[in-house]
Amino acid sequence: MKCVVCKGPAIIDIRRHNANFCTDHFLEQCRRQVAKAIDEFAMIERGERALVAVSGGKDSLAVWDLLVELGYDVDGLYVGLGIGEYSDVSGTYARDFARSRELTLLEVDLPGTYGYDIPTGSRAARRAPCSACGLSKRHLFDAAALEGGYDVLVTGHNLDDEAAVLMGNTLHWHTEYLGRQLPVLPARDGFPRKVKPLVRLGERETAAYCVVRGIDYLVDECPMAAGNRHLSYKAALNDIELASPGAKHAFYFGFLDRAAERFATEAEADREDLRPCASCGAPTTSEVCAFCRLVQRAGGSLPDGGPTAVAVELGPTRARVDEPSALEGVR
Amino acid sequence: MKCVVCKGPAIIDIRRHNANFCTDHFLEQCRRQVAKAIDEFAMIERGERALVAVSGGKDSLAVWDLLVELGYDVDGLYVGLGIGEYSDVSGTYARDFARSRELTLLEVDLPGTYGYDIPTGSRAARRAPCSACGLSKRHLFDAAALEGGYDVLVTGHNLDDEAAVLMGNTLHWHTEYLGRQLPVLPARDGFPRKVKPLVRLGERETAAYCVVRGIDYLVDECPMAAGNRHLSYKAALNDIELASPGAKHAFYFGFLDRAAERFATEAEADREDLRPCASCGAPTTSEVCAFCRLVQRAGGSLPDGGPTAVAVELGPTRARVDEPSALEGVR
């Protein structure tokens, strides 16, 4: 297996590009795909301040690293969700990465500050865990980005994520979600601009990127996500991709090219009804926003003033981990 | 397992309806679903003459039987495609069914009349076999329906078929096909009205219907279809349906309710460009229609006049096959 660029020994094959790459040209390929996505969808301007939502998994650490490599000014935001050991460990990966690169990491501790964790909140609000978690994170990400004066909020959604969400939205024809499923959501009152620079990279590539770059990340899926529909859509798409390499890319980018705008009306109608939440002031379509309702039902409370997220003291930089030479174990 | 209607012993469970049925109430359920589809989409009026495209498989024989049971005036049309033993056997099933019910079956013999079979035509035209076959059948069905003065052409597409085609069309965002993927296509110059009365029945139900009704059908898939994408989409949807019963129904009917009309423009634009084929007179968007181009490339020729399809002499009615009491072997 030879690198398609330099004919040296390849470490990875990417079937949808019908190409193999050596270590250096694979890294270049990842950077080029991210730069292309940023450029194509006007995600981030030079000189803007970006905040990346960091989970401690491969995607969020890869996108943080890639944006720094590409010369962007990016801080990280980690939200401790109180999902037992999973959350403890994921925070360690986020902090270790920030420390090793001497980057700024902001943190929010959901149980410590809002008085509930995701397992409790999910049960109390009778929402699926992934629903309670997504809702909490979106609220805290938005608030932290706006308070911190960031121009743009970055998430690590990759091509596999976006294709699986798109499959769920088309299987149910959730027309209002289809209208919003875009790689860039522009800023508007009370919401920061949101961008997904990894939409041109598959999750196998972001995992390989981390391994090659010596980035330690939490490999485990969240224990609360087991058996959720999103994972079954990913499995269905993996079967289809295996038979037709490039199917996920064609599905997602074909949607953006030829279908997304047909669903724009519902998404815009939603926006027109926004007003400030009576409790926290965040934009919402109801009297009290869904986050504040969740906090209340979960038996928690909003903190009295103070910033949503605070920068973490990370201590001295540790020595960099040696880069491994092979990708054994990449999922 | 008890029948949801009469509490007698059930022979089939239908998970998406969360219901089990005994033999009689299962047949009633099938008839009700077909009547509902016909009514909901205004497929066939009382007194109209219908022509059903019959392959010898479970779906086309089931829809023919169901329409006759519901009191419609329906003849059958069988096209011999020259796919070796598969075609020989499938024709036998179609003729045996027609003979047993004393129904009229029209036939077209593709190799005998047009001088090519599907394997040859596919290779010569460098089209996938399913593409060459679909093109040939559509042309011959349309021509036979119009020449025979039928009001409507019926096909046996079931919910699994339509959901799998829809999945293929959304995975590729074939917007012009999405605009046409409807259970009824109205008649227009040179095309008969086309309807799919089985869209509310899954293929497991049409197979069970045939077994219960004592209808012998060809169980084998067409040997030329092995490995095609349509079957991989069916497999993906089967996995999703297993985890979420009703997913296929929600996908297809959600599309009809909330998405199909968003793609209508392209489908209508196609129609406006139609003109008669210079060779056979059928409506086409090009100088010579795709069927005539296929015939020519396959080394065949159009017959000199005469009807496209002729009624078959079926001989005396045979004794009815005994109805089996169980559904063992239903796929």
mmCIF file with all atom_site columns, N, CA and C in Angstrom, chain A residues 166-167 170-175 178 229 232-233 236-237 239-240 243-244 247 250-252 254-255 258-259 262-266, chain B residues 166-167 170-175 178 229 232-233 236-237 239-240 243-244 247 250-252 254-255 258-259 262-266:
data_model
loop_
_atom_site.group_PDB
_atom_site.id
_atom_site.type_symbol
_atom_site.label_atom_id
_atom_site.label_alt_id
_atom_site.label_comp_id
_atom_site.label_asym_id
_atom_site.label_entity_id
_atom_site.label_seq_id
_atom_site.pdbx_PDB_ins_code
_atom_site.Cartn_x
_atom_site.Cartn_y
_atom_site.Cartn_z
_atom_site.occupancy
_atom_site.B_iso_or_equiv
_atom_site.pdbx_formal_charge
_atom_site.auth_seq_id
_atom_site.auth_comp_id
_atom_site.auth_asym_id
_atom_site.auth_atom_id
_atom_site.pdbx_PDB_model_num
ATOM 1   N N  . LEU A 1 166 ? -28.710 13.154 9.417   1.00 0.00 ? 166 LEU A N  1
ATOM 2   C CA . LEU A 1 166 ? -29.516 13.387 8.218   1.00 0.00 ? 166 LEU A CA 1
ATOM 3   C C  . LEU A 1 166 ? -30.400 12.185 7.922   1.00 0.00 ? 166 LEU A C  1
ATOM 4   N N  . MET A 1 167 ? -29.847 10.977 8.123   1.00 0.00 ? 167 MET A N  1
ATOM 5   C CA . MET A 1 167 ? -30.668 9.781  7.906   1.00 0.00 ? 167 MET A CA 1
ATOM 6   C C  . MET A 1 167 ? -31.855 9.768  8.874   1.00 0.00 ? 167 MET A C  1
ATOM 7   N N  . THR A 1 170 ? -34.376 12.348 7.710   1.00 0.00 ? 170 THR A N  1
ATOM 8   C CA . THR A 1 170 ? -35.146 11.983 6.512   1.00 0.00 ? 170 THR A CA 1
ATOM 9   C C  . THR A 1 170 ? -36.050 10.790 6.799   1.00 0.00 ? 170 THR A C  1
ATOM 10  N N  . LEU A 1 171 ? -35.585 9.824  7.590   1.00 0.00 ? 171 LEU A N  1
ATOM 11  C CA . LEU A 1 171 ? -36.464 8.680  7.907   1.00 0.00 ? 171 LEU A CA 1
ATOM 12  C C  . LEU A 1 171 ? -37.760 9.166  8.556   1.00 0.00 ? 171 LEU A C  1
ATOM 13  N N  . HIS A 1 172 ? -37.673 10.247 9.337   1.00 0.00 ? 172 HIS A N  1
ATOM 14  C CA . HIS A 1 172 ? -38.875 10.791 9.984   1.00 0.00 ? 172 HIS A CA 1
ATOM 15  C C  . HIS A 1 172 ? -39.422 12.018 9.271   1.00 0.00 ? 172 HIS A C  1
ATOM 16  N N  . TRP A 1 173 ? -38.726 12.459 8.234   1.00 0.00 ? 173 TRP A N  1
ATOM 17  C CA . TRP A 1 173 ? -39.089 13.708 7.549   1.00 0.00 ? 173 TRP A CA 1
ATOM 18  C C  . TRP A 1 173 ? -39.400 14.812 8.559   1.00 0.00 ? 173 TRP A C  1
ATOM 19  N N  . HIS A 1 174 ? -38.422 15.028 9.452   1.00 0.00 ? 174 HIS A N  1
ATOM 20  C CA . HIS A 1 174 ? -38.473 16.155 10.386  1.00 0.00 ? 174 HIS A CA 1
ATOM 21  C C  . HIS A 1 174 ? -38.102 17.403 9.595   1.00 0.00 ? 174 HIS A C  1
ATOM 22  N N  . THR A 1 175 ? -39.100 17.998 8.965   1.00 0.00 ? 175 THR A N  1
ATOM 23  C CA . THR A 1 175 ? -38.790 19.056 7.993   1.00 0.00 ? 175 THR A CA 1
ATOM 24  C C  . THR A 1 175 ? -38.132 20.270 8.645   1.00 0.00 ? 175 THR A C  1
ATOM 25  N N  . LEU A 1 178 ? -34.503 19.379 9.141   1.00 0.00 ? 178 LEU A N  1
ATOM 26  C CA . LEU A 1 178 ? -33.813 19.326 7.849   1.00 0.00 ? 178 LEU A CA 1
ATOM 27  C C  . LEU A 1 178 ? -33.421 20.737 7.394   1.00 0.00 ? 178 LEU A C  1
ATOM 28  N N  . ARG A 1 229 ? -30.917 5.518  18.632  1.00 0.00 ? 229 ARG A N  1
ATOM 29  C CA . ARG A 1 229 ? -31.186 5.371  17.198  1.00 0.00 ? 229 ARG A CA 1
ATOM 30  C C  . ARG A 1 229 ? -30.039 5.883  16.342  1.00 0.00 ? 229 ARG A C  1
ATOM 31  N N  . SER A 1 232 ? -27.786 3.256  15.486  1.00 0.00 ? 232 SER A N  1
ATOM 32  C CA . SER A 1 232 ? -28.309 2.294  14.507  1.00 0.00 ? 232 SER A CA 1
ATOM 33  C C  . SER A 1 232 ? -28.302 2.902  13.102  1.00 0.00 ? 232 SER A C  1
ATOM 34  N N  . TYR A 1 233 ? -28.480 4.218  12.992  1.00 0.00 ? 233 TYR A N  1
ATOM 35  C CA . TYR A 1 233 ? -28.368 4.841  11.669  1.00 0.00 ? 233 TYR A CA 1
ATOM 36  C C  . TYR A 1 233 ? -26.919 4.810  11.182  1.00 0.00 ? 233 TYR A C  1
ATOM 37  N N  . ALA A 1 236 ? -26.339 1.360  9.842   1.00 0.00 ? 236 ALA A N  1
ATOM 38  C CA . ALA A 1 236 ? -26.966 1.179  8.523   1.00 0.00 ? 236 ALA A CA 1
ATOM 39  C C  . ALA A 1 236 ? -26.130 1.880  7.448   1.00 0.00 ? 236 ALA A C  1
ATOM 40  N N  . LEU A 1 237 ? -25.660 3.080  7.744   1.00 0.00 ? 237 LEU A N  1
ATOM 41  C CA . LEU A 1 237 ? -24.850 3.817  6.766   1.00 0.00 ? 237 LEU A CA 1
ATOM 42  C C  . LEU A 1 237 ? -23.497 3.150  6.543   1.00 0.00 ? 237 LEU A C  1
ATOM 43  N N  . ASP A 1 239 ? -22.961 -0.059 6.536   1.00 0.00 ? 239 ASP A N  1
ATOM 44  C CA . ASP A 1 239 ? -23.220 -1.157 5.591   1.00 0.00 ? 239 ASP A CA 1
ATOM 45  C C  . ASP A 1 239 ? -23.321 -0.622 4.164   1.00 0.00 ? 239 ASP A C  1
ATOM 46  N N  . ILE A 1 240 ? -24.011 0.501  4.019   1.00 0.00 ? 240 ILE A N  1
ATOM 47  C CA . ILE A 1 240 ? -24.198 1.076  2.684   1.00 0.00 ? 240 ILE A CA 1
ATOM 48  C C  . ILE A 1 240 ? -22.860 1.599  2.141   1.00 0.00 ? 240 ILE A C  1
ATOM 49  N N  . ALA A 1 243 ? -20.601 -1.125 0.723   1.00 0.00 ? 243 ALA A N  1
ATOM 50  C CA . ALA A 1 243 ? -20.963 -1.558 -0.631  1.00 0.00 ? 243 ALA A CA 1
ATOM 51  C C  . ALA A 1 243 ? -20.705 -0.449 -1.646  1.00 0.00 ? 243 ALA A C  1
ATOM 52  N N  . SER A 1 244 ? -20.837 0.805  -1.238  1.00 0.00 ? 244 SER A N  1
ATOM 53  C CA . SER A 1 244 ? -20.684 1.948  -2.155  1.00 0.00 ? 244 SER A CA 1
ATOM 54  C C  . SER A 1 244 ? -19.847 3.028  -1.496  1.00 0.00 ? 244 SER A C  1
ATOM 55  N N  . ALA A 1 247 ? -20.797 6.843  -0.334  1.00 0.00 ? 247 ALA A N  1
ATOM 56  C CA . ALA A 1 247 ? -22.256 7.009  -0.184  1.00 0.00 ? 247 ALA A CA 1
ATOM 57  C C  . ALA A 1 247 ? -22.603 8.057  0.874   1.00 0.00 ? 247 ALA A C  1
ATOM 58  N N  . ALA A 1 250 ? -21.889 11.544 -0.529  1.00 0.00 ? 250 ALA A N  1
ATOM 59  C CA . ALA A 1 250 ? -22.892 11.905 -1.540  1.00 0.00 ? 250 ALA A CA 1
ATOM 60  C C  . ALA A 1 250 ? -24.226 12.235 -0.881  1.00 0.00 ? 250 ALA A C  1
ATOM 61  N N  . PHE A 1 251 ? -24.575 11.502 0.168   1.00 0.00 ? 251 PHE A N  1
ATOM 62  C CA . PHE A 1 251 ? -25.839 11.731 0.871   1.00 0.00 ? 251 PHE A CA 1
ATOM 63  C C  . PHE A 1 251 ? -25.844 13.114 1.519   1.00 0.00 ? 251 PHE A C  1
ATOM 64  N N  . TYR A 1 252 ? -24.789 13.416 2.274   1.00 0.00 ? 252 TYR A N  1
ATOM 65  C CA . TYR A 1 252 ? -24.760 14.678 3.018   1.00 0.00 ? 252 TYR A CA 1
ATOM 66  C C  . TYR A 1 252 ? -24.557 15.884 2.099   1.00 0.00 ? 252 TYR A C  1
ATOM 67  N N  . GLY A 1 254 ? -24.942 16.003 -1.171  1.00 0.00 ? 254 GLY A N  1
ATOM 68  C CA . GLY A 1 254 ? -26.075 16.088 -2.107  1.00 0.00 ? 254 GLY A CA 1
ATOM 69  C C  . GLY A 1 254 ? -27.250 16.803 -1.463  1.00 0.00 ? 254 GLY A C  1
ATOM 70  N N  . PHE A 1 255 ? -27.464 16.506 -0.177  1.00 0.00 ? 255 PHE A N  1
ATOM 71  C CA . PHE A 1 255 ? -28.518 17.204 0.564   1.00 0.00 ? 255 PHE A CA 1
ATOM 72  C C  . PHE A 1 255 ? -28.255 18.710 0.592   1.00 0.00 ? 255 PHE A C  1
ATOM 73  N N  . ARG A 1 258 ? -28.709 20.130 -3.101  1.00 0.00 ? 258 ARG A N  1
ATOM 74  C CA . ARG A 1 258 ? -29.940 20.017 -3.888  1.00 0.00 ? 258 ARG A CA 1
ATOM 75  C C  . ARG A 1 258 ? -31.228 19.930 -3.080  1.00 0.00 ? 258 ARG A C  1
ATOM 76  N N  . ALA A 1 259 ? -31.132 19.843 -1.760  1.00 0.00 ? 259 ALA A N  1
ATOM 77  C CA . ALA A 1 259 ? -32.375 19.632 -1.003  1.00 0.00 ? 259 ALA A CA 1
ATOM 78  C C  . ALA A 1 259 ? -32.554 20.577 0.174   1.00 0.00 ? 259 ALA A C  1
ATOM 79  N N  . ARG A 1 262 ? -34.940 23.522 0.256   1.00 0.00 ? 262 ARG A N  1
ATOM 80  C CA . ARG A 1 262 ? -36.377 23.241 0.128   1.00 0.00 ? 262 ARG A CA 1
ATOM 81  C C  . ARG A 1 262 ? -37.065 23.164 1.488   1.00 0.00 ? 262 ARG A C  1
ATOM 82  N N  . PHE A 1 263 ? -36.254 23.038 2.552   1.00 0.00 ? 263 PHE A N  1
ATOM 83  C CA . PHE A 1 263 ? -36.816 22.922 3.896   1.00 0.00 ? 263 PHE A CA 1
ATOM 84  C C  . PHE A 1 263 ? -36.538 24.181 4.727   1.00 0.00 ? 263 PHE A C  1
ATOM 85  N N  . ALA A 1 264 ? -36.049 25.234 4.065   1.00 0.00 ? 264 ALA A N  1
ATOM 86  C CA . ALA A 1 264 ? -35.620 26.428 4.802   1.00 0.00 ? 264 ALA A CA 1
ATOM 87  C C  . ALA A 1 264 ? -36.794 27.158 5.443   1.00 0.00 ? 264 ALA A C  1
ATOM 88  N N  . THR A 1 265 ? -37.960 27.094 4.833   1.00 0.00 ? 265 THR A N  1
ATOM 89  C CA . THR A 1 265 ? -39.100 27.882 5.317   1.00 0.00 ? 265 THR A CA 1
ATOM 90  C C  . THR A 1 265 ? -39.448 27.571 6.768   1.00 0.00 ? 265 THR A C  1
ATOM 91  N N  . GLU A 1 266 ? -39.580 26.282 7.095   1.00 0.00 ? 266 GLU A N  1
ATOM 92  C CA . GLU A 1 266 ? -39.928 25.900 8.465   1.00 0.00 ? 266 GLU A CA 1
ATOM 93  C C  . GLU A 1 266 ? -38.865 26.376 9.454   1.00 0.00 ? 266 GLU A C  1
ATOM 94  N N  . LEU B 1 166 ? -37.174 4.841  -2.151  1.00 0.00 ? 166 LEU B N  1
ATOM 95  C CA . LEU B 1 166 ? -37.088 6.175  -1.544  1.00 0.00 ? 166 LEU B CA 1
ATOM 96  C C  . LEU B 1 166 ? -35.740 6.370  -0.855  1.00 0.00 ? 166 LEU B C  1
ATOM 97  N N  . MET B 1 167 ? -35.258 5.306  -0.192  1.00 0.00 ? 167 MET B N  1
ATOM 98  C CA . MET B 1 167 ? -33.952 5.423  0.443   1.00 0.00 ? 167 MET B CA 1
ATOM 99  C C  . MET B 1 167 ? -32.869 5.668  -0.611  1.00 0.00 ? 167 MET B C  1
ATOM 100 N N  . THR B 1 170 ? -33.179 9.264  -1.802  1.00 0.00 ? 170 THR B N  1
ATOM 101 C CA . THR B 1 170 ? -32.717 10.287 -0.856  1.00 0.00 ? 170 THR B CA 1
ATOM 102 C C  . THR B 1 170 ? -31.210 10.169 -0.639  1.00 0.00 ? 170 THR B C  1
ATOM 103 N N  . LEU B 1 171 ? -30.671 8.937  -0.603  1.00 0.00 ? 171 LEU B N  1
ATOM 104 C CA . LEU B 1 171 ? -29.218 8.814  -0.432  1.00 0.00 ? 171 LEU B CA 1
ATOM 105 C C  . LEU B 1 171 ? -28.482 9.556  -1.547  1.00 0.00 ? 171 LEU B C  1
ATOM 106 N N  . HIS B 1 172 ? -29.064 9.567  -2.739  1.00 0.00 ? 172 HIS B N  1
ATOM 107 C CA . HIS B 1 172 ? -28.431 10.271 -3.866  1.00 0.00 ? 172 HIS B CA 1
ATOM 108 C C  . HIS B 1 172 ? -29.071 11.627 -4.149  1.00 0.00 ? 172 HIS B C  1
ATOM 109 N N  . TRP B 1 173 ? -30.118 11.957 -3.397  1.00 0.00 ? 173 TRP B N  1
ATOM 110 C CA . TRP B 1 173 ? -30.892 13.179 -3.663  1.00 0.00 ? 173 TRP B CA 1
ATOM 111 C C  . TRP B 1 173 ? -31.155 13.348 -5.161  1.00 0.00 ? 173 TRP B C  1
ATOM 112 N N  . HIS B 1 174 ? -31.730 12.260 -5.730  1.00 0.00 ? 174 HIS B N  1
ATOM 113 C CA . HIS B 1 174 ? -32.208 12.315 -7.119  1.00 0.00 ? 174 HIS B CA 1
ATOM 114 C C  . HIS B 1 174 ? -33.514 13.100 -7.104  1.00 0.00 ? 174 HIS B C  1
ATOM 115 N N  . THR B 1 175 ? -33.395 14.419 -7.198  1.00 0.00 ? 175 THR B N  1
ATOM 116 C CA . THR B 1 175 ? -34.579 15.258 -6.960  1.00 0.00 ? 175 THR B CA 1
ATOM 117 C C  . THR B 1 175 ? -35.683 15.020 -7.989  1.00 0.00 ? 175 THR B C  1
ATOM 118 N N  . LEU B 1 178 ? -37.450 11.874 -6.929  1.00 0.00 ? 178 LEU B N  1
ATOM 119 C CA . LEU B 1 178 ? -38.231 12.113 -5.708  1.00 0.00 ? 178 LEU B CA 1
ATOM 120 C C  . LEU B 1 178 ? -39.568 12.770 -6.046  1.00 0.00 ? 178 LEU B C  1
ATOM 121 N N  . ARG B 1 229 ? -28.069 -2.476 -5.622  1.00 0.00 ? 229 ARG B N  1
ATOM 122 C CA . ARG B 1 229 ? -28.168 -1.553 -4.496  1.00 0.00 ? 229 ARG B CA 1
ATOM 123 C C  . ARG B 1 229 ? -29.524 -1.613 -3.818  1.00 0.00 ? 229 ARG B C  1
ATOM 124 N N  . SER B 1 232 ? -29.538 -3.900 -1.071  1.00 0.00 ? 232 SER B N  1
ATOM 125 C CA . SER B 1 232 ? -28.782 -3.449 0.105   1.00 0.00 ? 232 SER B CA 1
ATOM 126 C C  . SER B 1 232 ? -29.570 -2.374 0.867   1.00 0.00 ? 232 SER B C  1
ATOM 127 N N  . TYR B 1 233 ? -30.358 -1.569 0.170   1.00 0.00 ? 233 TYR B N  1
ATOM 128 C CA . TYR B 1 233 ? -31.209 -0.590 0.881   1.00 0.00 ? 233 TYR B CA 1
ATOM 129 C C  . TYR B 1 233 ? -32.312 -1.318 1.638   1.00 0.00 ? 233 TYR B C  1
ATOM 130 N N  . ALA B 1 236 ? -30.753 -2.591 4.801   1.00 0.00 ? 236 ALA B N  1
ATOM 131 C CA . ALA B 1 236 ? -30.544 -1.509 5.774   1.00 0.00 ? 236 ALA B CA 1
ATOM 132 C C  . ALA B 1 236 ? -31.867 -1.135 6.435   1.00 0.00 ? 236 ALA B C  1
ATOM 133 N N  . LEU B 1 237 ? -32.924 -1.054 5.635   1.00 0.00 ? 237 LEU B N  1
ATOM 134 C CA . LEU B 1 237 ? -34.234 -0.699 6.192   1.00 0.00 ? 237 LEU B CA 1
ATOM 135 C C  . LEU B 1 237 ? -34.772 -1.805 7.095   1.00 0.00 ? 237 LEU B C  1
ATOM 136 N N  . ASP B 1 239 ? -32.991 -3.686 9.053   1.00 0.00 ? 239 ASP B N  1
ATOM 137 C CA . ASP B 1 239 ? -32.319 -3.494 10.346  1.00 0.00 ? 239 ASP B CA 1
ATOM 138 C C  . ASP B 1 239 ? -32.988 -2.364 11.139  1.00 0.00 ? 239 ASP B C  1
ATOM 139 N N  . ILE B 1 240 ? -33.302 -1.288 10.448  1.00 0.00 ? 240 ILE B N  1
ATOM 140 C CA . ILE B 1 240 ? -33.914 -0.133 11.122  1.00 0.00 ? 240 ILE B CA 1
ATOM 141 C C  . ILE B 1 240 ? -35.327 -0.487 11.605  1.00 0.00 ? 240 ILE B C  1
ATOM 142 N N  . ALA B 1 243 ? -35.423 -2.503 14.830  1.00 0.00 ? 243 ALA B N  1
ATOM 143 C CA . ALA B 1 243 ? -35.237 -1.699 16.041  1.00 0.00 ? 243 ALA B CA 1
ATOM 144 C C  . ALA B 1 243 ? -36.429 -0.767 16.277  1.00 0.00 ? 243 ALA B C  1
ATOM 145 N N  . SER B 1 244 ? -37.074 -0.321 15.217  1.00 0.00 ? 244 SER B N  1
ATOM 146 C CA . SER B 1 244 ? -38.192 0.630  15.330  1.00 0.00 ? 244 SER B CA 1
ATOM 147 C C  . SER B 1 244 ? -39.331 0.196  14.415  1.00 0.00 ? 244 SER B C  1
ATOM 148 N N  . ALA B 1 247 ? -40.946 2.000  11.098  1.00 0.00 ? 247 ALA B N  1
ATOM 149 C CA . ALA B 1 247 ? -40.006 2.974  10.521  1.00 0.00 ? 247 ALA B CA 1
ATOM 150 C C  . ALA B 1 247 ? -40.190 3.109  9.005   1.00 0.00 ? 247 ALA B C  1
ATOM 151 N N  . ALA B 1 250 ? -43.400 5.079  8.305   1.00 0.00 ? 250 ALA B N  1
ATOM 152 C CA . ALA B 1 250 ? -43.219 6.497  8.639   1.00 0.00 ? 250 ALA B CA 1
ATOM 153 C C  . ALA B 1 250 ? -42.343 7.187  7.589   1.00 0.00 ? 250 ALA B C  1
ATOM 154 N N  . PHE B 1 251 ? -41.332 6.482  7.100   1.00 0.00 ? 251 PHE B N  1
ATOM 155 C CA . PHE B 1 251 ? -40.423 7.043  6.096   1.00 0.00 ? 251 PHE B CA 1
ATOM 156 C C  . PHE B 1 251 ? -41.193 7.330  4.806   1.00 0.00 ? 251 PHE B C  1
ATOM 157 N N  . TYR B 1 252 ? -41.929 6.342  4.312   1.00 0.00 ? 252 TYR B N  1
ATOM 158 C CA . TYR B 1 252 ? -42.607 6.496  3.025   1.00 0.00 ? 252 TYR B CA 1
ATOM 159 C C  . TYR B 1 252 ? -43.796 7.452  3.113   1.00 0.00 ? 252 TYR B C  1
ATOM 160 N N  . GLY B 1 254 ? -44.469 9.633  5.512   1.00 0.00 ? 254 GLY B N  1
ATOM 161 C CA . GLY B 1 254 ? -43.990 10.960 5.906   1.00 0.00 ? 254 GLY B CA 1
ATOM 162 C C  . GLY B 1 254 ? -43.481 11.724 4.692   1.00 0.00 ? 254 GLY B C  1
ATOM 163 N N  . PHE B 1 255 ? -42.808 11.006 3.803   1.00 0.00 ? 255 PHE B N  1
ATOM 164 C CA . PHE B 1 255 ? -42.355 11.629 2.554   1.00 0.00 ? 255 PHE B CA 1
ATOM 165 C C  . PHE B 1 255 ? -43.543 12.147 1.751   1.00 0.00 ? 255 PHE B C  1
ATOM 166 N N  . ARG B 1 258 ? -45.137 15.217 3.717   1.00 0.00 ? 258 ARG B N  1
ATOM 167 C CA . ARG B 1 258 ? -44.419 16.439 4.086   1.00 0.00 ? 258 ARG B CA 1
ATOM 168 C C  . ARG B 1 258 ? -43.259 16.816 3.171   1.00 0.00 ? 258 ARG B C  1
ATOM 169 N N  . ALA B 1 259 ? -42.922 15.966 2.217   1.00 0.00 ? 259 ALA B N  1
ATOM 170 C CA . ALA B 1 259 ? -41.728 16.281 1.428   1.00 0.00 ? 259 ALA B CA 1
ATOM 171 C C  . ALA B 1 259 ? -41.933 16.188 -0.082  1.00 0.00 ? 259 ALA B C  1
ATOM 172 N N  . ARG B 1 262 ? -42.266 19.152 -2.424  1.00 0.00 ? 262 ARG B N  1
ATOM 173 C CA . ARG B 1 262 ? -41.115 20.059 -2.543  1.00 0.00 ? 262 ARG B CA 1
ATOM 174 C C  . ARG B 1 262 ? -40.232 19.727 -3.744  1.00 0.00 ? 262 ARG B C  1
ATOM 175 N N  . PHE B 1 263 ? -40.426 18.511 -4.282  1.00 0.00 ? 263 PHE B N  1
ATOM 176 C CA . PHE B 1 263 ? -39.610 18.081 -5.420  1.00 0.00 ? 263 PHE B CA 1
ATOM 177 C C  . PHE B 1 263 ? -40.428 18.023 -6.709  1.00 0.00 ? 263 PHE B C  1
ATOM 178 N N  . ALA B 1 264 ? -41.640 18.561 -6.661  1.00 0.00 ? 264 ALA B N  1
ATOM 179 C CA . ALA B 1 264 ? -42.551 18.423 -7.810  1.00 0.00 ? 264 ALA B CA 1
ATOM 180 C C  . ALA B 1 264 ? -42.068 19.204 -9.031  1.00 0.00 ? 264 ALA B C  1
ATOM 181 N N  . THR B 1 265 ? -41.377 20.296 -8.803  1.00 0.00 ? 265 THR B N  1
ATOM 182 C CA . THR B 1 265 ? -41.004 21.171 -9.917  1.00 0.00 ? 265 THR B CA 1
ATOM 183 C C  . THR B 1 265 ? -40.173 20.439 -10.972 1.00 0.00 ? 265 THR B C  1
ATOM 184 N N  . GLU B 1 266 ? -39.125 19.740 -10.516 1.00 0.00 ? 266 GLU B N  1
ATOM 185 C CA . GLU B 1 266 ? -38.275 19.026 -11.479 1.00 0.00 ? 266 GLU B CA 1
ATOM 186 C C  . GLU B 1 266 ? -39.058 17.982 -12.256 1.00 0.00 ? 266 GLU B C  1
#
